[in-house]
PDB file of C-alpha atoms in Angstrom:
ATOM      1  CA  MET A1262    -128.306 -77.352 127.126  1.00  0.00           C
ATOM      2  CA  GLU A1263    -125.941 -77.214 124.203  1.00  0.00           C
ATOM      3  CA  TYR A1264    -122.188 -76.881 124.577  1.00  0.00           C
ATOM      4  CA  ARG A1265    -119.284 -76.434 122.196  1.00  0.00           C
ATOM      5  CA  LEU A1266    -116.119 -78.308 123.109  1.00  0.00           C
ATOM      6  CA  ASN A1267    -112.703 -78.366 121.492  1.00  0.00           C
ATOM      7  CA  THR A1268    -110.167 -81.109 122.015  1.00  0.00           C
ATOM      8  CA  PRO A1269    -108.046 -81.481 123.974  1.00  0.00           C
ATOM      9  CA  VAL A1270    -110.645 -81.131 126.726  1.00  0.00           C
ATOM     10  CA  THR A1271    -110.190 -80.552 130.440  1.00  0.00           C
ATOM     11  CA  LYS A1272    -112.029 -82.082 133.373  1.00  0.00           C
ATOM     12  CA  GLU A1273    -113.280 -78.598 134.233  1.00  0.00           C
ATOM     13  CA  GLU A1274    -114.928 -78.265 130.826  1.00  0.00           C
ATOM     14  CA  LEU A1275    -116.536 -81.685 131.190  1.00  0.00           C
ATOM     15  CA  SER A1276    -117.758 -81.046 134.745  1.00  0.00           C
ATOM     16  CA  VAL A1277    -120.582 -78.758 133.545  1.00  0.00           C
ATOM     17  CA  LEU A1278    -122.032 -81.332 131.146  1.00  0.00           C
ATOM     18  CA  ARG A1279    -125.111 -83.286 132.229  1.00  0.00           C
ATOM     19  CA  ALA A1280    -126.697 -86.408 130.804  1.00  0.00           C
ATOM     20  CA  GLY A1281    -128.987 -85.312 127.988  1.00  0.00           C
ATOM     21  CA  ASP A1282    -126.963 -82.225 127.016  1.00  0.00           C
ATOM     22  CA  ARG A1283    -126.024 -81.766 123.379  1.00  0.00           C
ATOM     23  CA  VAL A1284    -122.354 -81.272 122.477  1.00  0.00           C
ATOM     24  CA  LEU A1285    -120.832 -79.964 119.277  1.00  0.00           C
ATOM     25  CA  LEU A1286    -117.273 -81.302 119.363  1.00  0.00           C
ATOM     26  CA  SER A1287    -114.427 -79.859 117.304  1.00  0.00           C
ATOM     27  CA  GLY A1288    -110.736 -80.699 117.114  1.00  0.00           C
ATOM     28  CA  THR A1289    -108.864 -83.977 117.015  1.00  0.00           C
ATOM     29  CA  VAL A1290    -110.757 -87.226 117.595  1.00  0.00           C
ATOM     30  CA  TYR A1291    -109.097 -90.647 117.414  1.00  0.00           C
ATOM     31  CA  THR A1292    -110.875 -93.731 116.103  1.00  0.00           C
ATOM     32  CA  ALA A1293    -110.444 -97.116 117.752  1.00  0.00           C
ATOM     33  CA  ARG A1294    -112.536-100.247 117.906  1.00  0.00           C
ATOM     34  CA  ASP A1295    -112.033-103.688 119.449  1.00  0.00           C
ATOM     35  CA  ALA A1296    -108.849-104.754 117.669  1.00  0.00           C
ATOM     36  CA  ALA A1297    -107.143-101.387 118.156  1.00  0.00           C
ATOM     37  CA  HIS A1298    -108.077-101.368 121.846  1.00  0.00           C
ATOM     38  CA  GLN A1299    -106.565-104.842 122.218  1.00  0.00           C
ATOM     39  CA  ARG A1300    -103.325-103.615 120.653  1.00  0.00           C
ATOM     40  CA  MET A1301    -103.280-100.575 122.922  1.00  0.00           C
ATOM     41  CA  MET A1302    -103.549-102.876 125.959  1.00  0.00           C
ATOM     42  CA  GLU A1303    -100.708-105.045 124.648  1.00  0.00           C
ATOM     43  CA  ARG A1304     -98.483-101.968 124.270  1.00  0.00           C
ATOM     44  CA  LEU A1305     -99.337-100.781 127.772  1.00  0.00           C
ATOM     45  CA  ASP A1306     -98.667-104.269 129.172  1.00  0.00           C
ATOM     46  CA  ARG A1307     -95.195-104.135 127.597  1.00  0.00           C
ATOM     47  CA  GLY A1308     -94.586-100.704 129.139  1.00  0.00           C
ATOM     48  CA  GLU A1309     -94.686 -98.964 125.766  1.00  0.00           C
ATOM     49  CA  ALA A1310     -96.288 -95.610 125.028  1.00  0.00           C
ATOM     50  CA  LEU A1311     -99.494 -95.408 123.063  1.00  0.00           C
ATOM     51  CA  PRO A1312     -99.319 -93.978 119.524  1.00  0.00           C
ATOM     52  CA  PHE A1313    -101.257 -90.874 120.603  1.00  0.00           C
ATOM     53  CA  GLU A1314    -101.662 -88.786 123.752  1.00  0.00           C
ATOM     54  CA  LEU A1315    -104.546 -89.917 125.964  1.00  0.00           C
ATOM     55  CA  GLU A1316    -104.641 -86.773 128.120  1.00  0.00           C
ATOM     56  CA  GLY A1317    -107.487 -84.573 126.891  1.00  0.00           C
ATOM     57  CA  SER A1318    -108.319 -86.964 124.046  1.00  0.00           C
ATOM     58  CA  ALA A1319    -111.574 -88.211 122.573  1.00  0.00           C
ATOM     59  CA  ILE A1320    -111.812 -91.738 121.183  1.00  0.00           C
ATOM     60  CA  TYR A1321    -114.634 -92.516 118.771  1.00  0.00           C
ATOM     61  CA  TYR A1322    -115.643 -96.166 118.494  1.00  0.00           C
ATOM     62  CA  VAL A1323    -115.972 -96.291 114.727  1.00  0.00           C
ATOM     63  CA  GLY A1324    -114.659 -98.253 111.786  1.00  0.00           C
ATOM     64  CA  PRO A1325    -115.326 -95.891 108.879  1.00  0.00           C
ATOM     65  CA  THR A1326    -116.003 -97.212 105.409  1.00  0.00           C
ATOM     66  CA  PRO A1327    -113.537 -96.297 102.657  1.00  0.00           C
ATOM     67  CA  GLU A1328    -113.947 -92.796 101.298  1.00  0.00           C
ATOM     68  CA  ARG A1329    -115.197 -92.236  97.779  1.00  0.00           C
ATOM     69  CA  PRO A1330    -113.380 -89.887  95.400  1.00  0.00           C
ATOM     70  CA  GLY A1331    -113.648 -86.339  96.719  1.00  0.00           C
ATOM     71  CA  GLN A1332    -114.580 -87.483 100.248  1.00  0.00           C
ATOM     72  CA  VAL A1333    -112.445 -87.200 103.386  1.00  0.00           C
ATOM     73  CA  ILE A1334    -113.953 -90.327 104.938  1.00  0.00           C
ATOM     74  CA  GLY A1335    -116.694 -92.821 104.194  1.00  0.00           C
ATOM     75  CA  SER A1336    -119.676 -93.497 106.404  1.00  0.00           C
ATOM     76  CA  ALA A1337    -118.615 -93.084 110.051  1.00  0.00           C
ATOM     77  CA  GLY A1338    -121.387 -94.297 112.325  1.00  0.00           C
ATOM     78  CA  PRO A1339    -120.618 -95.487 115.872  1.00  0.00           C
ATOM     79  CA  THR A1340    -120.190 -99.093 116.882  1.00  0.00           C
ATOM     80  CA  THR A1341    -121.544-100.632 120.076  1.00  0.00           C
ATOM     81  CA  SER A1342    -119.473 -99.290 122.962  1.00  0.00           C
ATOM     82  CA  GLY A1343    -119.971-102.248 125.288  1.00  0.00           C
ATOM     83  CA  ARG A1344    -117.326-104.175 123.345  1.00  0.00           C
ATOM     84  CA  MET A1345    -114.745-101.691 124.658  1.00  0.00           C
ATOM     85  CA  ASP A1346    -115.898-101.950 128.287  1.00  0.00           C
ATOM     86  CA  LYS A1347    -113.082-104.307 129.302  1.00  0.00           C
ATOM     87  CA  PHE A1348    -110.507-101.754 128.051  1.00  0.00           C
ATOM     88  CA  SER A1349    -112.117 -98.425 128.931  1.00  0.00           C
ATOM     89  CA  PRO A1350    -111.488 -98.170 132.698  1.00  0.00           C
ATOM     90  CA  ARG A1351    -107.736 -98.521 132.161  1.00  0.00           C
ATOM     91  CA  LEU A1352    -107.672 -95.829 129.478  1.00  0.00           C
ATOM     92  CA  LEU A1353    -109.822 -93.509 131.582  1.00  0.00           C
ATOM     93  CA  ASP A1354    -107.466 -94.007 134.533  1.00  0.00           C
ATOM     94  CA  LEU A1355    -104.557 -93.078 132.228  1.00  0.00           C
ATOM     95  CA  GLY A1356    -106.161 -89.751 131.284  1.00  0.00           C
ATOM     96  CA  GLN A1357    -108.615 -90.322 128.430  1.00  0.00           C
ATOM     97  CA  PRO A1358    -111.582 -88.063 129.250  1.00  0.00           C
ATOM     98  CA  VAL A1359    -114.016 -88.623 126.352  1.00  0.00           C
ATOM     99  CA  MET A1360    -115.472 -91.774 124.813  1.00  0.00           C
ATOM    100  CA  ILE A1361    -117.846 -91.630 121.827  1.00  0.00           C
ATOM    101  CA  GLY A1362    -120.041 -94.507 120.709  1.00  0.00           C
ATOM    102  CA  LYS A1363    -123.506 -95.932 121.144  1.00  0.00           C
ATOM    103  CA  GLY A1364    -125.215 -98.177 123.653  1.00  0.00           C
ATOM    104  CA  ALA A1365    -125.105 -98.774 127.391  1.00  0.00           C
ATOM    105  CA  ARG A1366    -121.886 -99.085 129.407  1.00  0.00           C
ATOM    106  CA  SER A1367    -120.976-101.390 132.282  1.00  0.00           C
ATOM    107  CA  ARG A1368    -120.929-100.484 135.961  1.00  0.00           C
ATOM    108  CA  GLU A1369    -117.107-100.613 135.888  1.00  0.00           C
ATOM    109  CA  VAL A1370    -116.965 -98.055 133.073  1.00  0.00           C
ATOM    110  CA  LYS A1371    -119.425 -95.771 134.877  1.00  0.00           C
ATOM    111  CA  GLU A1372    -117.307 -95.965 138.044  1.00  0.00           C
ATOM    112  CA  ALA A1373    -114.179 -95.092 136.035  1.00  0.00           C
ATOM    113  CA  ILE A1374    -116.013 -92.162 134.415  1.00  0.00           C
ATOM    114  CA  VAL A1375    -116.884 -90.740 137.837  1.00  0.00           C
ATOM    115  CA  ARG A1376    -113.447 -91.491 139.303  1.00  0.00           C
ATOM    116  CA  ASN A1377    -111.768 -89.598 136.457  1.00  0.00           C
ATOM    117  CA  GLY A1378    -114.226 -86.778 135.731  1.00  0.00           C
ATOM    118  CA  ALA A1379    -114.764 -88.166 132.228  1.00  0.00           C
ATOM    119  CA  VAL A1380    -117.839 -88.394 129.984  1.00  0.00           C
ATOM    120  CA  TYR A1381    -119.418 -90.826 127.555  1.00  0.00           C
ATOM    121  CA  LEU A1382    -120.963 -89.223 124.493  1.00  0.00           C
ATOM    122  CA  ALA A1383    -123.322 -90.874 122.018  1.00  0.00           C
ATOM    123  CA  ALA A1384    -123.117 -90.435 118.278  1.00  0.00           C
ATOM    124  CA  MET A1385    -126.211 -90.999 116.154  1.00  0.00           C
ATOM    125  CA  GLY A1386    -126.466 -94.682 115.403  1.00  0.00           C
ATOM    126  CA  GLY A1387    -127.623 -95.489 111.871  1.00  0.00           C
ATOM    127  CA  ALA A1388    -126.546 -92.063 110.630  1.00  0.00           C
ATOM    128  CA  GLY A1389    -122.973 -92.670 109.489  1.00  0.00           C
ATOM    129  CA  ALA A1390    -123.266 -90.187 106.624  1.00  0.00           C
ATOM    130  CA  VAL A1391    -124.422 -87.468 109.028  1.00  0.00           C
ATOM    131  CA  MET A1392    -121.538 -88.197 111.402  1.00  0.00           C
ATOM    132  CA  SER A1393    -118.962 -88.232 108.585  1.00  0.00           C
ATOM    133  CA  ALA A1394    -120.130 -84.789 107.408  1.00  0.00           C
ATOM    134  CA  SER A1395    -118.405 -83.242 110.443  1.00  0.00           C
ATOM    135  CA  VAL A1396    -115.017 -84.794 109.535  1.00  0.00           C
ATOM    136  CA  ASP A1397    -112.673 -82.278 107.877  1.00  0.00           C
ATOM    137  CA  SER A1398    -109.639 -84.568 107.547  1.00  0.00           C
ATOM    138  CA  ALA A1399    -108.627 -88.126 108.357  1.00  0.00           C
ATOM    139  CA  GLY A1400    -105.377 -90.052 108.425  1.00  0.00           C
ATOM    140  CA  VAL A1401    -104.140 -93.379 109.750  1.00  0.00           C
ATOM    141  CA  VAL A1402    -102.066 -93.109 112.948  1.00  0.00           C
ATOM    142  CA  CYS A1403    -101.176 -96.787 113.325  1.00  0.00           C
ATOM    143  CA  TRP A1404    -102.105-100.420 112.655  1.00  0.00           C
ATOM    144  CA  GLU A1405    -103.063 -99.930 109.038  1.00  0.00           C
ATOM    145  CA  ASP A1406    -103.258-103.733 108.774  1.00  0.00           C
ATOM    146  CA  LEU A1407    -106.522-103.525 110.751  1.00  0.00           C
ATOM    147  CA  GLY A1408    -108.244-101.892 107.785  1.00  0.00           C
ATOM    148  CA  CYS A1409    -111.296 -99.936 108.901  1.00  0.00           C
ATOM    149  CA  GLU A1410    -110.311-100.639 112.525  1.00  0.00           C
ATOM    150  CA  ALA A1411    -106.931 -98.900 112.245  1.00  0.00           C
ATOM    151  CA  VAL A1412    -106.449 -95.966 114.602  1.00  0.00           C
ATOM    152  CA  ARG A1413    -107.164 -92.771 112.691  1.00  0.00           C
ATOM    153  CA  ARG A1414    -106.756 -89.120 113.595  1.00  0.00           C
ATOM    154  CA  LEU A1415    -109.834 -87.196 112.540  1.00  0.00           C
ATOM    155  CA  HIS A1416    -110.206 -83.461 112.599  1.00  0.00           C
ATOM    156  CA  VAL A1417    -113.875 -82.696 113.204  1.00  0.00           C
ATOM    157  CA  THR A1418    -115.957 -79.543 113.282  1.00  0.00           C
ATOM    158  CA  ASP A1419    -119.187 -79.454 115.265  1.00  0.00           C
ATOM    159  CA  MET A1420    -119.595 -83.226 115.508  1.00  0.00           C
ATOM    160  CA  PRO A1421    -123.134 -83.604 116.956  1.00  0.00           C
ATOM    161  CA  LEU A1422    -123.128 -85.703 120.119  1.00  0.00           C
ATOM    162  CA  THR A1423    -125.283 -86.286 123.198  1.00  0.00           C
ATOM    163  CA  VAL A1424    -123.992 -86.686 126.767  1.00  0.00           C
ATOM    164  CA  VAL A1425    -125.095 -90.145 127.868  1.00  0.00           C
ATOM    165  CA  ILE A1426    -123.027 -90.519 131.050  1.00  0.00           C
ATOM    166  CA  ASP A1427    -121.792 -87.361 132.706  1.00  0.00           C
ATOM    167  CA  SER A1428    -118.878 -86.952 135.115  1.00  0.00           C
ATOM    168  CA  LEU A1429    -121.239 -87.460 138.078  1.00  0.00           C
ATOM    169  CA  GLY A1430    -122.407 -90.835 136.761  1.00  0.00           C
ATOM    170  CA  ASN A1431    -125.851 -89.703 135.601  1.00  0.00           C
ATOM    171  CA  ASP A1432    -126.869 -92.072 132.790  1.00  0.00           C
ATOM    172  CA  LEU A1433    -129.333 -90.958 130.111  1.00  0.00           C
ATOM    173  CA  TYR A1434    -130.082 -94.590 129.259  1.00  0.00           C
ATOM    174  CA  GLU A1435    -131.453 -94.947 132.781  1.00  0.00           C
ATOM    175  CA  SER A1436    -132.966 -91.497 133.409  1.00  0.00           C
ATOM    176  CA  GLY A1437    -134.456 -91.058 129.923  1.00  0.00           C
ATOM    177  CA  PRO A1438    -136.887 -94.007 130.018  1.00  0.00           C
ATOM    178  CA  ALA A1439    -137.846 -93.160 133.613  1.00  0.00           C
ATOM    179  CA  ALA A1440    -138.609 -89.538 132.653  1.00  0.00           C
ATOM    180  CA  TYR A1441    -140.635 -90.726 129.664  1.00  0.00           C
ATOM    181  CA  LEU A1442    -142.727 -93.095 131.792  1.00  0.00           C
ATOM    182  CA  GLU A1443    -143.275 -90.333 134.332  1.00  0.00           C
ATOM    183  CA  SER A1444    -144.501 -87.947 131.601  1.00  0.00           C
ATOM    184  CA  VAL A1445    -146.864 -90.583 130.202  1.00  0.00           C
ATOM    185  CA  GLU A1446    -148.223 -91.202 133.681  1.00  0.00           C
ATOM    186  CA  ARG A1447    -148.827 -87.441 134.161  1.00  0.00           C
ATOM    187  CA  MET A1448    -150.655 -87.238 130.827  1.00  0.00           C
ATOM    188  CA  GLU A1449    -152.897 -90.171 131.769  1.00  0.00           C
ATOM    189  CA  ASN A1450    -153.876 -88.557 135.080  1.00  0.00           C
TER     190      ASN A1450
END
């Protein structure tokens, strides 16, 4: 199935998504990688508010390259999500419903996804130019000293994504290979 979502999203909107579904996401998406996640945790540990609202938000694990003249953003392909696994459960528990990246997630992240009715969406790895084409505007929110890892606010239109882990805990990285092997076995028989 294909769905169109606009941020901020609700748990009800996410509850219909299933692993393998395609999503065209529009609205505000925040960027944050390892260093930005570490700074977010430090702020939370000090009892300070984050520089953006987590409720209904989508965080894209990306460190875009600098834009060229006439571009809104440079190449914006996803980074490996597992590096954010130690931070993600806390952010999910605080209201973040959507994570965007690439690669498998830990058991703890999957449990937090289910506990919070969240989802994990995959962006096309190796296709940073394709992903950046959906970005209408971009601006630094905080931690400009982190360079490409600064938190940015992107406005996106129809960003093409795939549901990897749905709110029920179904994981495409587990079910996809199993379904493929099953289809090969059927063809051989």
